[in-house]
Amino acid sequence: MVQMFPRMLYHDAGSFEDQIGGHTTRFRWEPVSLTLAILLGIGVAAEVGTGTTALVHGTQQMTQLEAAIDQNLKILETSITALQESLTSLSEVVLQNRRGLDLLFMREGGLCAALREECCFYADHTGVVKESMSKLRRCLKEHQREREAQKGWFESWFTQSPWLTTLLSALAGPLIILILLLTVGPCLLNRVVSFLQAQIGQVKLMVIRQQYASLAEIECDTPQ
């Protein structure tokens, strides 16, 4: 009667780690690549958030600059118009006084004859100033209409609510990172799980091969 028993091999912790430890270095590239991919994704998301914030701030600052220039031109136009009106009023007063003095010195032939000087005449050029100021007012109104027409609803939020700019600037980067994690996270998780399963499968395969190799050596050493 022949009895056959399977050969049982016992490996302690030290010998098992020595057998497996020599094969662990070849599988480090995939975790490193996953880590680099995550870091690069976070960096790109942060840069996108920063670029979006800079773009919003740049557009808002350009709009504010245009509005400030138009406001300064409007103030200048108001000042020049006031000076032109003052000059016109002063010229009317001077001409009125001139007519009164001519009446007083009518016997002498008028004020100029009484003074024995050449008569001075007033040349009114305020019409040019009026025309220039009217053109400037039309240009300012046209610029304002164009600015209001080009301003979208998204940009109007930042103009009317400055606090919204700060809030969105602070939340843009984390929101983009969260969206990227929700989008790419499942793929990365599947890759990690697949990598771990492959590692476990290779460890099991190595143990089985070691057992079969030991069994083959015993069979070869056994006399026929």
Short mmCIF file of C-alpha atoms in Angstrom, two decimals:
data_model
loop_
_atom_site.label_atom_id
_atom_site.label_comp_id
_atom_site.label_asym_id
_atom_site.label_seq_id
_atom_site.Cartn_x
_atom_site.Cartn_y
_atom_site.Cartn_z
CA MET A 1 0.00 0.00 0.00
CA VAL A 2 1.41 3.36 -1.05
CA GLN A 3 0.34 6.61 0.60
CA MET A 4 1.10 10.00 -0.97
CA PHE A 5 1.12 13.19 1.09
CA PRO A 6 1.49 16.68 -0.40
CA ARG A 7 4.69 18.37 0.54
CA MET A 8 4.08 21.37 2.82
CA LEU A 9 6.58 24.22 2.84
CA TYR A 10 6.68 26.66 5.71
CA HIS A 11 8.27 30.07 5.29
CA ASP A 12 8.85 32.36 8.21
CA ALA A 13 8.51 36.14 7.90
CA GLY A 14 12.22 36.78 7.37
CA SER A 15 12.72 34.29 4.55
CA PHE A 16 9.49 35.38 2.83
CA GLU A 17 10.52 39.06 2.87
CA ASP A 18 13.99 38.13 1.56
CA GLN A 19 12.48 36.25 -1.38
CA ILE A 20 10.02 39.00 -2.25
CA GLY A 21 12.23 41.99 -1.46
CA GLY A 22 14.46 41.57 -4.50
CA HIS A 23 11.51 42.00 -6.88
CA THR A 24 9.88 45.12 -5.46
CA THR A 25 12.11 47.72 -7.06
CA ARG A 26 10.91 47.09 -10.59
CA PHE A 27 7.33 48.13 -9.78
CA ARG A 28 7.90 51.64 -8.48
CA TRP A 29 7.43 53.56 -11.68
CA GLU A 30 3.65 53.36 -11.79
CA PRO A 31 3.01 54.90 -8.33
CA VAL A 32 5.56 57.59 -9.12
CA SER A 33 3.83 58.34 -12.42
CA LEU A 34 0.43 58.49 -10.70
CA THR A 35 1.82 60.84 -8.06
CA LEU A 36 3.37 63.07 -10.71
CA ALA A 37 0.11 63.08 -12.66
CA ILE A 38 -1.82 64.17 -9.58
CA LEU A 39 0.71 66.89 -8.75
CA LEU A 40 0.73 68.14 -12.33
CA GLY A 41 -3.06 68.17 -12.39
CA ILE A 42 -3.19 70.20 -9.19
CA GLY A 43 -0.57 72.60 -10.57
CA VAL A 44 -2.46 73.06 -13.83
CA ALA A 45 -5.70 73.65 -11.93
CA ALA A 46 -4.04 76.26 -9.75
CA GLU A 47 -2.56 77.98 -12.81
CA VAL A 48 -5.95 77.95 -14.56
CA GLY A 49 -7.58 79.48 -11.49
CA THR A 50 -4.86 82.12 -11.28
CA GLY A 51 -5.16 82.88 -15.00
CA THR A 52 -8.94 83.20 -14.74
CA THR A 53 -8.61 85.54 -11.80
CA ALA A 54 -5.99 87.66 -13.61
CA LEU A 55 -8.18 87.84 -16.71
CA VAL A 56 -11.19 88.97 -14.70
CA HIS A 57 -9.13 91.55 -12.81
CA GLY A 58 -7.49 92.78 -16.04
CA THR A 59 -10.82 93.27 -17.80
CA GLN A 60 -12.30 95.02 -14.80
CA GLN A 61 -9.28 97.32 -14.47
CA MET A 62 -9.43 98.22 -18.18
CA THR A 63 -13.12 99.07 -17.83
CA GLN A 64 -12.43 101.17 -14.77
CA LEU A 65 -9.58 102.95 -16.58
CA GLU A 66 -11.81 103.81 -19.55
CA ALA A 67 -14.53 105.08 -17.22
CA ALA A 68 -11.98 107.19 -15.30
CA ILE A 69 -10.62 108.73 -18.53
CA ASP A 70 -14.12 109.57 -19.74
CA GLN A 71 -14.95 111.06 -16.35
CA ASN A 72 -11.84 113.26 -16.47
CA LEU A 73 -12.70 114.39 -19.99
CA LYS A 74 -16.21 115.22 -18.86
CA ILE A 75 -14.86 117.30 -15.99
CA LEU A 76 -12.50 119.08 -18.39
CA GLU A 77 -15.36 119.74 -20.82
CA THR A 78 -17.50 121.18 -18.02
CA SER A 79 -14.67 123.47 -16.90
CA ILE A 80 -13.93 124.75 -20.41
CA THR A 81 -17.63 125.32 -21.07
CA ALA A 82 -17.89 127.33 -17.84
CA LEU A 83 -14.86 129.42 -18.84
CA GLN A 84 -16.37 130.04 -22.29
CA GLU A 85 -19.65 131.18 -20.75
CA SER A 86 -17.78 133.45 -18.35
CA LEU A 87 -15.80 134.97 -21.21
CA THR A 88 -18.97 135.53 -23.23
CA SER A 89 -20.63 137.22 -20.27
CA LEU A 90 -17.55 139.39 -19.69
CA SER A 91 -17.45 140.43 -23.34
CA GLU A 92 -21.12 141.45 -23.19
CA VAL A 93 -20.40 143.59 -20.13
CA VAL A 94 -17.42 145.23 -21.85
CA LEU A 95 -19.41 145.98 -25.00
CA GLN A 96 -22.24 147.41 -22.95
CA ASN A 97 -19.83 149.71 -21.11
CA ARG A 98 -18.28 150.68 -24.42
CA ARG A 99 -21.64 151.76 -25.81
CA GLY A 100 -22.34 153.78 -22.66
CA LEU A 101 -19.00 155.57 -22.87
CA ASP A 102 -19.53 156.32 -26.55
CA LEU A 103 -22.83 158.00 -25.65
CA LEU A 104 -21.14 160.08 -22.96
CA PHE A 105 -18.39 161.23 -25.31
CA MET A 106 -20.63 161.69 -28.32
CA ARG A 107 -19.76 165.40 -28.62
CA GLU A 108 -16.06 164.56 -28.82
CA GLY A 109 -16.73 161.95 -31.50
CA GLY A 110 -16.87 158.96 -29.18
CA LEU A 111 -14.63 157.36 -26.60
CA CYS A 112 -11.75 156.65 -28.97
CA ALA A 113 -11.69 160.23 -30.23
CA ALA A 114 -11.79 161.56 -26.69
CA LEU A 115 -8.90 159.34 -25.71
CA ARG A 116 -7.12 160.04 -28.99
CA GLU A 117 -6.41 156.35 -29.42
CA GLU A 118 -7.23 153.75 -32.01
CA CYS A 119 -10.48 151.96 -31.39
CA CYS A 120 -10.29 148.32 -30.28
CA PHE A 121 -12.84 145.84 -31.51
CA TYR A 122 -13.89 142.52 -29.96
CA ALA A 123 -13.34 139.37 -32.05
CA ASP A 124 -15.56 136.57 -30.82
CA HIS A 125 -14.03 133.09 -31.28
CA THR A 126 -16.13 131.32 -28.66
CA GLY A 127 -18.04 129.55 -31.43
CA VAL A 128 -15.04 127.29 -32.02
CA VAL A 129 -14.96 126.44 -28.32
CA LYS A 130 -18.69 125.67 -28.32
CA GLU A 131 -18.35 123.40 -31.33
CA SER A 132 -15.35 121.54 -29.87
CA MET A 133 -17.11 121.01 -26.55
CA SER A 134 -20.25 119.75 -28.27
CA LYS A 135 -18.16 117.22 -30.23
CA LEU A 136 -16.48 116.10 -27.02
CA ARG A 137 -19.86 115.60 -25.33
CA ARG A 138 -21.09 113.52 -28.25
CA CYS A 139 -17.94 111.36 -28.15
CA LEU A 140 -18.31 110.79 -24.42
CA LYS A 141 -21.93 109.73 -24.80
CA GLU A 142 -21.00 107.42 -27.67
CA HIS A 143 -18.21 105.81 -25.62
CA GLN A 144 -20.60 105.27 -22.73
CA ARG A 145 -23.18 103.62 -25.00
CA GLU A 146 -20.50 101.35 -26.53
CA ARG A 147 -19.24 100.37 -23.09
CA GLU A 148 -22.72 99.51 -21.88
CA ALA A 149 -23.44 97.55 -25.08
CA GLN A 150 -20.20 95.52 -24.85
CA LYS A 151 -20.60 94.79 -21.16
CA GLY A 152 -22.09 91.31 -20.64
CA TRP A 153 -24.09 90.06 -17.69
CA PHE A 154 -21.03 88.26 -16.29
CA GLU A 155 -18.89 91.39 -16.38
CA SER A 156 -21.69 93.50 -14.89
CA TRP A 157 -21.59 91.31 -11.79
CA PHE A 158 -17.97 92.26 -11.16
CA THR A 159 -18.66 95.94 -11.83
CA GLN A 160 -21.68 96.17 -9.56
CA SER A 161 -20.39 93.83 -6.84
CA PRO A 162 -16.64 94.19 -6.17
CA TRP A 163 -16.84 91.66 -3.33
CA LEU A 164 -17.92 89.03 -5.86
CA THR A 165 -14.57 89.37 -7.63
CA THR A 166 -12.67 88.57 -4.44
CA LEU A 167 -14.99 85.66 -3.61
CA LEU A 168 -14.73 84.04 -7.05
CA SER A 169 -10.99 84.64 -7.15
CA ALA A 170 -10.59 82.74 -3.88
CA LEU A 171 -12.90 79.88 -4.92
CA ALA A 172 -11.84 79.47 -8.56
CA GLY A 173 -8.71 77.41 -7.86
CA PRO A 174 -10.26 74.97 -5.31
CA LEU A 175 -13.37 74.51 -7.47
CA ILE A 176 -11.29 73.62 -10.53
CA ILE A 177 -9.18 71.21 -8.47
CA LEU A 178 -12.35 69.58 -7.11
CA ILE A 179 -13.80 69.22 -10.61
CA LEU A 180 -10.57 67.66 -11.86
CA LEU A 181 -10.49 65.25 -8.94
CA LEU A 182 -14.10 64.24 -9.54
CA THR A 183 -13.37 63.78 -13.24
CA VAL A 184 -9.98 62.08 -13.12
CA GLY A 185 -10.24 60.58 -9.62
CA PRO A 186 -12.13 57.40 -10.61
CA CYS A 187 -9.60 56.66 -13.36
CA LEU A 188 -6.68 57.11 -10.96
CA LEU A 189 -8.42 54.95 -8.35
CA ASN A 190 -8.96 52.19 -10.91
CA ARG A 191 -5.29 52.37 -11.90
CA VAL A 192 -4.20 52.09 -8.27
CA VAL A 193 -6.54 49.16 -7.62
CA SER A 194 -5.34 47.41 -10.79
CA PHE A 195 -1.73 48.00 -9.78
CA LEU A 196 -2.32 46.53 -6.31
CA GLN A 197 -4.14 43.54 -7.76
CA ALA A 198 -1.28 42.95 -10.20
CA GLN A 199 1.23 43.15 -7.35
CA ILE A 200 -0.75 40.67 -5.26
CA GLY A 201 -1.09 38.34 -8.25
CA GLN A 202 2.65 38.47 -8.89
CA VAL A 203 3.38 37.73 -5.24
CA LYS A 204 1.06 34.73 -5.34
CA LEU A 205 2.64 33.55 -8.58
CA MET A 206 6.13 33.85 -7.10
CA VAL A 207 5.09 31.82 -4.05
CA ILE A 208 3.56 29.11 -6.24
CA ARG A 209 6.65 29.01 -8.45
CA GLN A 210 8.86 28.72 -5.40
CA GLN A 211 6.79 25.85 -4.10
CA TYR A 212 6.86 24.02 -7.44
CA ALA A 213 10.61 24.64 -7.79
CA SER A 214 11.24 23.12 -4.37
CA LEU A 215 8.99 20.17 -5.22
CA ALA A 216 10.84 19.63 -8.52
CA GLU A 217 14.19 19.65 -6.70
CA ILE A 218 12.93 17.05 -4.25
CA GLU A 219 11.65 14.86 -7.07
CA CYS A 220 15.01 15.12 -8.83
CA ASP A 221 16.88 14.18 -5.64
CA THR A 222 14.61 11.22 -4.97
CA PRO A 223 16.17 7.98 -6.34
CA GLN A 224 14.12 6.23 -9.01
#
